[in-house]
CSV table of N, CA, C and O in Angstrom, one decimal:
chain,number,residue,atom,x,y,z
A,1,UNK,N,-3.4,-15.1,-1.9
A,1,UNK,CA,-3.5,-14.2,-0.8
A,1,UNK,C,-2.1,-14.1,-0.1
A,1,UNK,O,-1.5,-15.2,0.0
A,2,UNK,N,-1.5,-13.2,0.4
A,2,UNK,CA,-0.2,-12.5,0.9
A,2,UNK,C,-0.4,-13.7,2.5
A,2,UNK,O,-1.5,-14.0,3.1
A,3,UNK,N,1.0,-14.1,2.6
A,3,UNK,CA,1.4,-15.2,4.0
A,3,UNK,C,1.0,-14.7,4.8
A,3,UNK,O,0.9,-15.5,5.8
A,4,UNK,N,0.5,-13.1,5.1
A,4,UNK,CA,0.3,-12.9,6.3
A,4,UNK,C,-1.4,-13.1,6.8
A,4,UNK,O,-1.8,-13.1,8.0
A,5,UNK,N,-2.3,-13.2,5.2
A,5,UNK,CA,-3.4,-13.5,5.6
A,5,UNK,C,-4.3,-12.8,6.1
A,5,UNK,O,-5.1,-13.2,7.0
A,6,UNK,N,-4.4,-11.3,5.6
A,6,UNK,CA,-5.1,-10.4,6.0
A,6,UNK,C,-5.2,-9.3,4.8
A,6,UNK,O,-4.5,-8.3,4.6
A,7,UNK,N,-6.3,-10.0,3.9
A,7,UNK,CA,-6.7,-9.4,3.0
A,7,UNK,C,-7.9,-9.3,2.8
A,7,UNK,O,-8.3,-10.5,2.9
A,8,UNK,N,-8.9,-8.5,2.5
A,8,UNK,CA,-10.2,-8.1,2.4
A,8,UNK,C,-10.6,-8.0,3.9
A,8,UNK,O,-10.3,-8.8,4.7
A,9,UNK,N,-11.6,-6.6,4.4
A,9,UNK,CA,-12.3,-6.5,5.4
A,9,UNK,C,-11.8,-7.3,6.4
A,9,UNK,O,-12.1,-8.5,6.6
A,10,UNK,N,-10.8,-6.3,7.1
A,10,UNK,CA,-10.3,-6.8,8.1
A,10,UNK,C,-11.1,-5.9,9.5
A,10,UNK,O,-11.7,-6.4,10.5
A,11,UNK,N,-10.8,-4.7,9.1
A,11,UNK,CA,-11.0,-3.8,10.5
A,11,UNK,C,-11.8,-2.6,10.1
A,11,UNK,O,-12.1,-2.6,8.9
A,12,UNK,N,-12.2,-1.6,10.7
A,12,UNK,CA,-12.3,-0.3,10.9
A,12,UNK,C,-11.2,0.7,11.3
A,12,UNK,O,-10.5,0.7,12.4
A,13,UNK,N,-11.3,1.3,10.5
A,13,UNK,CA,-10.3,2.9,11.3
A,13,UNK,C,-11.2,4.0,11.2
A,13,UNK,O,-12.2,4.0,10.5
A,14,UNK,N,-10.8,4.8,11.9
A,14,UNK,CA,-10.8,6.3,11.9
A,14,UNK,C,-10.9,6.9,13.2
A,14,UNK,O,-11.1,6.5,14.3
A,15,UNK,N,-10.5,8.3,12.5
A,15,UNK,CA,-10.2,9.3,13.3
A,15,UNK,C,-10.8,9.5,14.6
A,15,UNK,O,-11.3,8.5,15.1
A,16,UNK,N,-11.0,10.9,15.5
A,16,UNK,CA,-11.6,11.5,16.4
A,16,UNK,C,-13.1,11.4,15.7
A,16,UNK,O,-13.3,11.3,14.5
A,17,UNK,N,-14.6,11.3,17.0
A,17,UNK,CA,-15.7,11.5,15.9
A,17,UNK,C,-15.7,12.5,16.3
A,17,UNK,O,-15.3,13.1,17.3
A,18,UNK,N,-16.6,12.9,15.1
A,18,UNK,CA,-16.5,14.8,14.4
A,18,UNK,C,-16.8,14.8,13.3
A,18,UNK,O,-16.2,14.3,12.3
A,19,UNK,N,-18.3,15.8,13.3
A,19,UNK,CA,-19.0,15.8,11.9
A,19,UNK,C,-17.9,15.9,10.7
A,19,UNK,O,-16.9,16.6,10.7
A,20,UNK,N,-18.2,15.1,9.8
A,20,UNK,CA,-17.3,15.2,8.7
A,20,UNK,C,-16.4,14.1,8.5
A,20,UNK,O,-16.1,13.7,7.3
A,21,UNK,N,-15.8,13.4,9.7
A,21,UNK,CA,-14.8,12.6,9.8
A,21,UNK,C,-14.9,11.6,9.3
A,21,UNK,O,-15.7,11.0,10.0
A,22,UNK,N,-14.4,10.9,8.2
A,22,UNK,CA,-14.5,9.6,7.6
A,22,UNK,C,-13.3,8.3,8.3
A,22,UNK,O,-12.2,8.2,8.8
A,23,UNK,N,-14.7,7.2,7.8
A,23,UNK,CA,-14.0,6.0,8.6
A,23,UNK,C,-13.7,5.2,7.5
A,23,UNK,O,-14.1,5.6,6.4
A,24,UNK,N,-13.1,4.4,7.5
A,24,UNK,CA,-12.2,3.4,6.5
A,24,UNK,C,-12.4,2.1,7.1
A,24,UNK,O,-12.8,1.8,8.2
A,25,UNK,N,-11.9,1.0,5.9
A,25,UNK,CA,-12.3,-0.2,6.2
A,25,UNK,C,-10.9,-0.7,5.5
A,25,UNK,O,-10.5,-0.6,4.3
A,26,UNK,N,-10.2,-1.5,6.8
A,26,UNK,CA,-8.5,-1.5,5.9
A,26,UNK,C,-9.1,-3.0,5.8
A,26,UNK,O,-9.7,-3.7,6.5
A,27,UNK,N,-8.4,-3.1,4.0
A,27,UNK,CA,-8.7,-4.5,3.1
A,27,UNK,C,-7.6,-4.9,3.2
A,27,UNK,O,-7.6,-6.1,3.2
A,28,UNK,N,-6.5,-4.4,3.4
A,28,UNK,CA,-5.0,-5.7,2.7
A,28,UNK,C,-3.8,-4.4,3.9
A,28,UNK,O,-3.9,-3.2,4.3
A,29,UNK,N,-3.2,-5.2,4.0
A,29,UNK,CA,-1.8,-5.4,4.8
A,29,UNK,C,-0.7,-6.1,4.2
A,29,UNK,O,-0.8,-7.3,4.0
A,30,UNK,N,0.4,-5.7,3.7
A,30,UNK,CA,1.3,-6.0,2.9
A,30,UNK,C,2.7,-4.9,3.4
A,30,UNK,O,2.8,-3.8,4.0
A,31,UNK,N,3.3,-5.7,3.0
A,31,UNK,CA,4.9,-5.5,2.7
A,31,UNK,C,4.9,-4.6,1.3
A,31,UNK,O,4.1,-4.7,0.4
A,32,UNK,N,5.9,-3.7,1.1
A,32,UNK,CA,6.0,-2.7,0.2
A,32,UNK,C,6.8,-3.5,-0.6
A,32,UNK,O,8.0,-3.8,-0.3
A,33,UNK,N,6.1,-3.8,-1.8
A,33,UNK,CA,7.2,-4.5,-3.1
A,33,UNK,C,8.0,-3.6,-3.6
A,33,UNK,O,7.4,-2.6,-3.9
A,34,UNK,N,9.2,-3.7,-3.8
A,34,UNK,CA,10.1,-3.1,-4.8
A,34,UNK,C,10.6,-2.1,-4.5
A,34,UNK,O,10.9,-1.3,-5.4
A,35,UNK,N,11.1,-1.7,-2.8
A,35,UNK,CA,11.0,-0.9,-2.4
A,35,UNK,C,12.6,-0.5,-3.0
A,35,UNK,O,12.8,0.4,-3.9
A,36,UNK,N,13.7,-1.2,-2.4
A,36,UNK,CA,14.7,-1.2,-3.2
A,36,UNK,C,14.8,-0.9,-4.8
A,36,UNK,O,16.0,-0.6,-5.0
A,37,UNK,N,14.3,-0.9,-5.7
A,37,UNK,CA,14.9,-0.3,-7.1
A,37,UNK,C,13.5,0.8,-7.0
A,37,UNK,O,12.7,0.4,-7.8
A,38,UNK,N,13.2,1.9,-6.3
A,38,UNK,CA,12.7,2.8,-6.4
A,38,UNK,C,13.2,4.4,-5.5
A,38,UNK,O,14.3,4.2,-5.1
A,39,UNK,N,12.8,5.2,-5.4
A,39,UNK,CA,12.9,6.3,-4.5
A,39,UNK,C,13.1,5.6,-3.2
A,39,UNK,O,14.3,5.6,-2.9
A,40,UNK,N,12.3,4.8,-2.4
A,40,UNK,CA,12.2,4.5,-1.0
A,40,UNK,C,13.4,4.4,-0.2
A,40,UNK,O,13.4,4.5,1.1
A,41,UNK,N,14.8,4.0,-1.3
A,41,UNK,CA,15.8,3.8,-0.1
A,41,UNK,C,16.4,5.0,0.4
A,41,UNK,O,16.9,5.1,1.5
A,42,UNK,N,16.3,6.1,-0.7
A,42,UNK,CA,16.9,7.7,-0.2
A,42,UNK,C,15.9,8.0,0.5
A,42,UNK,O,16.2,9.0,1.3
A,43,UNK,N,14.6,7.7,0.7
A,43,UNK,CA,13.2,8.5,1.3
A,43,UNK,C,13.5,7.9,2.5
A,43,UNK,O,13.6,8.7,3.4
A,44,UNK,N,13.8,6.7,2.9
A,44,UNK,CA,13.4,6.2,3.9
A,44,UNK,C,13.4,7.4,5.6
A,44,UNK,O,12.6,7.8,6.5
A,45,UNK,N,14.5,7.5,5.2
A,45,UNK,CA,14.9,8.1,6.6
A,45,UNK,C,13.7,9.6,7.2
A,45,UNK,O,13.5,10.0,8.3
A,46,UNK,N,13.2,10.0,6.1
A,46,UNK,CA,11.9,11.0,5.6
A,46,UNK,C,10.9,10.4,6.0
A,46,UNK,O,10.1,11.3,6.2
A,47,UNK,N,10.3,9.3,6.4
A,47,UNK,CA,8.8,8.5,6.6
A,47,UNK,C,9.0,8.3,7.7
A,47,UNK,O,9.9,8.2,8.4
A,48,UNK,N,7.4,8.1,7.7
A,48,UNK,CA,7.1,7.9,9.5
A,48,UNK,C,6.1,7.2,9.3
A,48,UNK,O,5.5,7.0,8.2
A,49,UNK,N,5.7,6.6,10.4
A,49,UNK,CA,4.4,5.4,10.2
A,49,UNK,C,3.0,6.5,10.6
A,49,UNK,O,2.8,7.0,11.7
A,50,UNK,N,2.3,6.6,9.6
A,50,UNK,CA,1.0,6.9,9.7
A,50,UNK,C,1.2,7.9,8.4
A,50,UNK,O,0.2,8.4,8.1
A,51,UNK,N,2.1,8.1,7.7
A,51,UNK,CA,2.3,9.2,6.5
A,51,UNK,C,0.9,8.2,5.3
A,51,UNK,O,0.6,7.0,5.3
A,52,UNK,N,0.5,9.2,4.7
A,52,UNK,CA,-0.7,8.7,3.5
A,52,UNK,C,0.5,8.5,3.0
A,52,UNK,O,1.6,9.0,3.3
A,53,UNK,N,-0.1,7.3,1.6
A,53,UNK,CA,0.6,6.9,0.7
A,53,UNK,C,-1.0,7.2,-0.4
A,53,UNK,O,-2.2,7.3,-0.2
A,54,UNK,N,-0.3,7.2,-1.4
A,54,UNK,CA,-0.8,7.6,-3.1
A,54,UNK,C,-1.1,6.2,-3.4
A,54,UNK,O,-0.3,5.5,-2.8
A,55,UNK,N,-1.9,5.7,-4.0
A,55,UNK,CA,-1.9,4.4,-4.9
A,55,UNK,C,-2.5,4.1,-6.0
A,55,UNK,O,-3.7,4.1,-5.9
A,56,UNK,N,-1.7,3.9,-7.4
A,56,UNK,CA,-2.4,4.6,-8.8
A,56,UNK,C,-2.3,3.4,-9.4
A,56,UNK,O,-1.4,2.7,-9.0
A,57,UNK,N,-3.0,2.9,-10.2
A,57,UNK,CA,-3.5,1.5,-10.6
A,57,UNK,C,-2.8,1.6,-11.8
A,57,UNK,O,-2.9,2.7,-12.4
A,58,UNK,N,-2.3,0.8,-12.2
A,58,UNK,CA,-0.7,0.3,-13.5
A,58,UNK,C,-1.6,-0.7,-14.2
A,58,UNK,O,-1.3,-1.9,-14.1
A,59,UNK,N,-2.9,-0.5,-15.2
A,59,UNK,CA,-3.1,-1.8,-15.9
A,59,UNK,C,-2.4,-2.1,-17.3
A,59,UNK,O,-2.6,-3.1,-18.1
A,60,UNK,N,-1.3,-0.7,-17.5
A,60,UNK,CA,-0.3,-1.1,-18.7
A,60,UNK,C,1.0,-1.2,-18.0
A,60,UNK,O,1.7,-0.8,-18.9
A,61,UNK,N,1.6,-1.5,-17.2
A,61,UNK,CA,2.5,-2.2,-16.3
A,61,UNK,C,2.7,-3.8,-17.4
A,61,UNK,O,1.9,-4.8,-17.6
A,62,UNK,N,4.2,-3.5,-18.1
A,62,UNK,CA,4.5,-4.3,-18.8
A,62,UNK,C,4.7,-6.3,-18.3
A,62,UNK,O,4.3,-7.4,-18.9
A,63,UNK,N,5.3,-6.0,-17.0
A,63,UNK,CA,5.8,-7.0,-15.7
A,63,UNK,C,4.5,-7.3,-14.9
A,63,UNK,O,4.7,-8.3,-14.1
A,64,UNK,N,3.0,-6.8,-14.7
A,64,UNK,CA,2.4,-6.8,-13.7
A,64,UNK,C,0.8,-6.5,-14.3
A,64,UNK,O,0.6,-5.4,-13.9
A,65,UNK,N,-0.1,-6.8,-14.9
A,65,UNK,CA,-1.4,-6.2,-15.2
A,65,UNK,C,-2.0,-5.7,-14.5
A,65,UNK,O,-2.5,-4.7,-14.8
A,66,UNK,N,-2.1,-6.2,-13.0
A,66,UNK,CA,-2.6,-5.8,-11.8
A,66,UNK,C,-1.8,-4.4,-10.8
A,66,UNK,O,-2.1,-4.0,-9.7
A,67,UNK,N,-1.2,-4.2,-11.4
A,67,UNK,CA,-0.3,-3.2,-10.8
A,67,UNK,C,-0.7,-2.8,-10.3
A,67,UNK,O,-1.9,-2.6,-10.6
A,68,UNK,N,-0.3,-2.0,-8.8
A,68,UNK,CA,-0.5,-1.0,-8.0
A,68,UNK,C,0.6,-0.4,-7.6
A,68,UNK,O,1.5,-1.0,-6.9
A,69,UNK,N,0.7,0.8,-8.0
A,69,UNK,CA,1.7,1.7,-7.7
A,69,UNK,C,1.3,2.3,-6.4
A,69,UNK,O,0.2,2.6,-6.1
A,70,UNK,N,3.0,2.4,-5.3
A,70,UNK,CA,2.4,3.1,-4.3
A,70,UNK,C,3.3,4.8,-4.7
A,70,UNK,O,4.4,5.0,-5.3
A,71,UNK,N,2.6,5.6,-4.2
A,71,UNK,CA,3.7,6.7,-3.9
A,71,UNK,C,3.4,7.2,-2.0
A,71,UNK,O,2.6,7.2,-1.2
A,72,UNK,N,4.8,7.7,-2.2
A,72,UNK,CA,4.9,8.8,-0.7
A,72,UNK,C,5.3,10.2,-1.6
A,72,UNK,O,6.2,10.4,-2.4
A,73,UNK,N,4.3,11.4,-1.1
A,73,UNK,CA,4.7,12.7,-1.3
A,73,UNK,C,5.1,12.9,-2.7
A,73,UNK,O,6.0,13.8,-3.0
A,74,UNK,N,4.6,12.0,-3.5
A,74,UNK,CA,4.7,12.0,-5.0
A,74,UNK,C,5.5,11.2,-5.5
A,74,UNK,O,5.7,11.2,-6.7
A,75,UNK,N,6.2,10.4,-4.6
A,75,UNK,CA,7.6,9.8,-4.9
A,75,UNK,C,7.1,8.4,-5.0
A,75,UNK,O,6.2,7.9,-4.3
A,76,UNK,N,7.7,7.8,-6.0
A,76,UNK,CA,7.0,6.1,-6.2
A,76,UNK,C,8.4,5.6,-5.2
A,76,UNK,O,9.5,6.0,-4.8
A,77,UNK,N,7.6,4.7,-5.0
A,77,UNK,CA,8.6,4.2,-3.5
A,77,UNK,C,8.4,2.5,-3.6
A,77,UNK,O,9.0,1.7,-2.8
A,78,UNK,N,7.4,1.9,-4.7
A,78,UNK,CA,7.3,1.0,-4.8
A,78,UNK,C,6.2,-0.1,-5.5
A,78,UNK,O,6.1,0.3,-6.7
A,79,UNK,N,5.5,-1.1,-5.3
A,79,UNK,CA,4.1,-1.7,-5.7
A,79,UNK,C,3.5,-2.6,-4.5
A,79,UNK,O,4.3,-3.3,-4.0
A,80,UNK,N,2.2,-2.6,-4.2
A,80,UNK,CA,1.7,-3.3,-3.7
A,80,UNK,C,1.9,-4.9,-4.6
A,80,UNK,O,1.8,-5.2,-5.8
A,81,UNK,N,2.3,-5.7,-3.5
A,81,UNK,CA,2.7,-7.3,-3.9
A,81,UNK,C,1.8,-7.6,-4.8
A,81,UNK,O,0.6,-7.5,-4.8
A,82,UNK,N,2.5,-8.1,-5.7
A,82,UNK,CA,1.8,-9.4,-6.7
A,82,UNK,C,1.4,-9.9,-6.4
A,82,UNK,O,0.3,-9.7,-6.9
A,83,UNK,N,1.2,-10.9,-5.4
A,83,UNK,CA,0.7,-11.9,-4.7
A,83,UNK,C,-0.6,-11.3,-3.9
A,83,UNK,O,-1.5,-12.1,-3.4
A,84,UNK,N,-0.6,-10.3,-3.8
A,84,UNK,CA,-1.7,-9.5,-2.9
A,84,UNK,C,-2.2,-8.4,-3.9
A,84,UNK,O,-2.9,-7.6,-3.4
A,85,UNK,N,-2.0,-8.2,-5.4
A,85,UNK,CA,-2.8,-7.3,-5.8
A,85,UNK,C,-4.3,-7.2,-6.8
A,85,UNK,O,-4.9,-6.4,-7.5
A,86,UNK,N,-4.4,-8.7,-6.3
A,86,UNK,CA,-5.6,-9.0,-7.6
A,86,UNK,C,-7.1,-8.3,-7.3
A,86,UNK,O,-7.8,-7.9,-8.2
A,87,UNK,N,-7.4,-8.3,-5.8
A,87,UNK,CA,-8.4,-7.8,-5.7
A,87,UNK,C,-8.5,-6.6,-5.4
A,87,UNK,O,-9.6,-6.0,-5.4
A,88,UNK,N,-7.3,-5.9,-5.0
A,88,UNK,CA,-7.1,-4.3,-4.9
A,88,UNK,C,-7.2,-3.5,-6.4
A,88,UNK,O,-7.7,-2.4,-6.7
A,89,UNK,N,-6.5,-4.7,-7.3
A,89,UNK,CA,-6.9,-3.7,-8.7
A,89,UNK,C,-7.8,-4.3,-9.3
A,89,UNK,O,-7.9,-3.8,-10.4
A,90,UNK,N,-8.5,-5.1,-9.2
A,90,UNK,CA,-10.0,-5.1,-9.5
A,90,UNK,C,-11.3,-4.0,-8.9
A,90,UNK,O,-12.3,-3.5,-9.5
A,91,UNK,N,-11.0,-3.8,-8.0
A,91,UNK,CA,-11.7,-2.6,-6.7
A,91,UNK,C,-11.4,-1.7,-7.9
A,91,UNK,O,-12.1,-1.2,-8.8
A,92,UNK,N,-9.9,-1.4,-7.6
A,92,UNK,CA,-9.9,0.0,-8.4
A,92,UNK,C,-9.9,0.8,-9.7
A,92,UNK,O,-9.7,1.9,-10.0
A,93,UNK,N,-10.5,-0.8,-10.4
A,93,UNK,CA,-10.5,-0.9,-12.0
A,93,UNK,C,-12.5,-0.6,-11.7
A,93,UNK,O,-13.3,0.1,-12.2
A,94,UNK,N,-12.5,-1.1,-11.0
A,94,UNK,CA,-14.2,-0.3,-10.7
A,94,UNK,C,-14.1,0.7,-10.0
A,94,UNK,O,-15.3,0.8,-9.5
A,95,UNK,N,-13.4,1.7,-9.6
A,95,UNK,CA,-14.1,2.9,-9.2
A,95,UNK,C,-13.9,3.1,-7.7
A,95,UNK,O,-14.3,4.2,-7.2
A,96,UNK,N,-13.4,2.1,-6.8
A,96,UNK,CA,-13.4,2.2,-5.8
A,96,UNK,C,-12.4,3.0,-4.9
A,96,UNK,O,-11.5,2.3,-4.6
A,97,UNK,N,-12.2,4.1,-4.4
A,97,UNK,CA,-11.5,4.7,-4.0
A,97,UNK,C,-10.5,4.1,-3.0
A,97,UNK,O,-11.0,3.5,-2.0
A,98,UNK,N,-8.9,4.2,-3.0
A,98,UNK,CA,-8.1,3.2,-2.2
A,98,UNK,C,-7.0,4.1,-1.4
A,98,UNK,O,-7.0,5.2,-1.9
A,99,UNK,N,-6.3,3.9,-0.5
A,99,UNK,CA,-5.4,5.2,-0.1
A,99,UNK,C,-5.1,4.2,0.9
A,99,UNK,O,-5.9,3.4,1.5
A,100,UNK,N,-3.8,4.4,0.9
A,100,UNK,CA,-2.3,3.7,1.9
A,100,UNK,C,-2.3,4.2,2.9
A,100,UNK,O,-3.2,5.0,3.2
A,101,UNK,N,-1.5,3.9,3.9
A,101,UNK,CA,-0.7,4.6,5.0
A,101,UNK,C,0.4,3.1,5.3
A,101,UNK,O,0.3,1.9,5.0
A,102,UNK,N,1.6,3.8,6.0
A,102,UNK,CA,2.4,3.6,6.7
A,102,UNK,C,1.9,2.8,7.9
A,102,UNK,O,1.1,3.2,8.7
A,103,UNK,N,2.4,1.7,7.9
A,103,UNK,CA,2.3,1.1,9.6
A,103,UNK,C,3.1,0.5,10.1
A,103,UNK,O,2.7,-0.1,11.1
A,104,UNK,N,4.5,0.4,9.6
A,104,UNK,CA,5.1,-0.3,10.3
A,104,UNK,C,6.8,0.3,8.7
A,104,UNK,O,6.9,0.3,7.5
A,105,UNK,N,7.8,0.8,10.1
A,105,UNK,CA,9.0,0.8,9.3
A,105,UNK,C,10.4,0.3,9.9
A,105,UNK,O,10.8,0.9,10.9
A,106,UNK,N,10.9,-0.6,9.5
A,106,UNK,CA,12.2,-1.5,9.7
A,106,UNK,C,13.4,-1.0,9.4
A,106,UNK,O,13.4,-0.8,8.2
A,107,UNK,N,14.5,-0.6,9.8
A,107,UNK,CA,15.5,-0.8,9.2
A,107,UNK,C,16.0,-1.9,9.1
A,107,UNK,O,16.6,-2.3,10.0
A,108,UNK,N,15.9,-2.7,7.8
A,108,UNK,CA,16.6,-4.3,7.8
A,108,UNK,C,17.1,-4.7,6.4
A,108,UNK,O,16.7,-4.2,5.4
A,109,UNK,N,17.6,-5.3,6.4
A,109,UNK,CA,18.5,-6.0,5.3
A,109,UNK,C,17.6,-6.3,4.3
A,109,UNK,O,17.5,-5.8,3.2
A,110,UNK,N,16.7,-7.2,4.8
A,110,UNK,CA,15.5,-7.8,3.8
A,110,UNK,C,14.5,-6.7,3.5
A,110,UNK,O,13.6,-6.4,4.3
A,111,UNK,N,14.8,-6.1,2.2
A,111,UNK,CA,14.0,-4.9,1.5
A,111,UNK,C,12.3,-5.3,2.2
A,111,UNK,O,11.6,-4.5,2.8
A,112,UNK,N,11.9,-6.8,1.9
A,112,UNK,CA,10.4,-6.9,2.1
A,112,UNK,C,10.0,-6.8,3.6
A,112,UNK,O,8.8,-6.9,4.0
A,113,UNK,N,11.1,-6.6,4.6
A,113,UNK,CA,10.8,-6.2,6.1
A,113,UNK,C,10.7,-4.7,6.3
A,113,UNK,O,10.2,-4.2,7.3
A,114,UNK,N,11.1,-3.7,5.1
A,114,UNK,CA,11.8,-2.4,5.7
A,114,UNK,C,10.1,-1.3,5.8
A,114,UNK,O,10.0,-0.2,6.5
A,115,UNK,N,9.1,-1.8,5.0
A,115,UNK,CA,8.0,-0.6,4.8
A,115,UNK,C,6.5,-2.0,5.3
A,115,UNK,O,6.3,-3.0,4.7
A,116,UNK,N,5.9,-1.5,6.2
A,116,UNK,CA,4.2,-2.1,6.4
A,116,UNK,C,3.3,-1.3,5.6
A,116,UNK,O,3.7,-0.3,6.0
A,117,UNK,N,3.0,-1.2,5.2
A,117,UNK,CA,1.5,-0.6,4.7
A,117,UNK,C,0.1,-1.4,4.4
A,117,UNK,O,0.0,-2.5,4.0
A,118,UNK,N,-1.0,-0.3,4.7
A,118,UNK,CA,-2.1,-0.7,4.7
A,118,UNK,C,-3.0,-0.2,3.6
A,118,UNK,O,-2.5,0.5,2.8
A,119,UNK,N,-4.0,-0.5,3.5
A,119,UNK,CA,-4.7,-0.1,2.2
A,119,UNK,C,-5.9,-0.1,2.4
A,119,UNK,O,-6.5,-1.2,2.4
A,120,UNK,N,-6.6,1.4,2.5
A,120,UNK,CA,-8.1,1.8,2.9
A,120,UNK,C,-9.0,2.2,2.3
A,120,UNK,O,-8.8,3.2,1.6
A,121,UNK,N,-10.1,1.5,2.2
A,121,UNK,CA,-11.2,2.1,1.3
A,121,UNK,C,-12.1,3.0,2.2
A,121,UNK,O,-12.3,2.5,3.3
A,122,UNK,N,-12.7,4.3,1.9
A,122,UNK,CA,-13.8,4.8,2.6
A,122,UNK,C,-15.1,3.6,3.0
A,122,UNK,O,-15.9,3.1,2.2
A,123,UNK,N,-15.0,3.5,4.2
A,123,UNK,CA,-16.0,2.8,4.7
A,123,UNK,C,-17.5,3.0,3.9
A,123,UNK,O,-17.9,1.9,3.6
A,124,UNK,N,-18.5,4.0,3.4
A,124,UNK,CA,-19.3,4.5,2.8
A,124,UNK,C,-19.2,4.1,1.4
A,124,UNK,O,-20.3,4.1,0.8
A,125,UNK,N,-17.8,3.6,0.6
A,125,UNK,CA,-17.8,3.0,-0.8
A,125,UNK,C,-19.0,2.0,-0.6
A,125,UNK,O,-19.1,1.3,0.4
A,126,UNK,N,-20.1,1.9,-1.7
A,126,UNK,CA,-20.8,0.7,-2.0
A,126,UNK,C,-20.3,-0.2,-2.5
A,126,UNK,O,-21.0,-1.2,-2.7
């Protein structure tokens, strides 16, 4: 489990209520792996905290079985941590629908301070 200790069913989100509006159930809170050898360091200055992020499951990922790829705006920008990806790609090796957002962005030396992100399942997934 990631040091920060907030993985699986932590909270509820969502929007304004309003027929239609879906709520989410954020599972994992992580630091953006790899943010450095991907797009993320020319994007950075382009992101804002609350932008969706993409997240596409890598189970032929040579370095990683568990992979999770994140993207911003189509751009791979990085992977959800090793150390935090076992049960997000288990979820999504079954079917379970997953989607990012931005929550936190640093400018800092240490690549693993510079991107927060969150990771939401539709509250309604069985």
């Amino acid at each position: 489990m990631h040091r920060a200790g907030v993985l699986l069913a932590i909270g509820l989100m969502s929007g304004p209520v309003a027929a239609g509006t879906e709520s989410y159930i954020i599972i994992q809170t992580s630091p953006l792996a790899g943010f450095q050898y991907h797009a993320g360091r020319a994007l950075f200055p382009l992101m804002s905290v609350g932008d969706k992020l993409t997240l596409i499951r890598e189970a032929d990922n040579p370095h990683d079985p568990k992979a999770v790829r994140v993207e911003w705006r189509g751009a791979m920008i990085g992977y959800a941590p090793r150390v935090d990806n076992a049960d997000l790609a288990r979820m999504m090796d079954h079917g379970v629908p997953a989607e990012g957002r931005i929550v936190h962005l640093q400018k800092a030396r240490d690549p693993w301070k510079r991107v927060l992100i969150e990771v939401l399942v539709p509250e309604s997934t069985p």
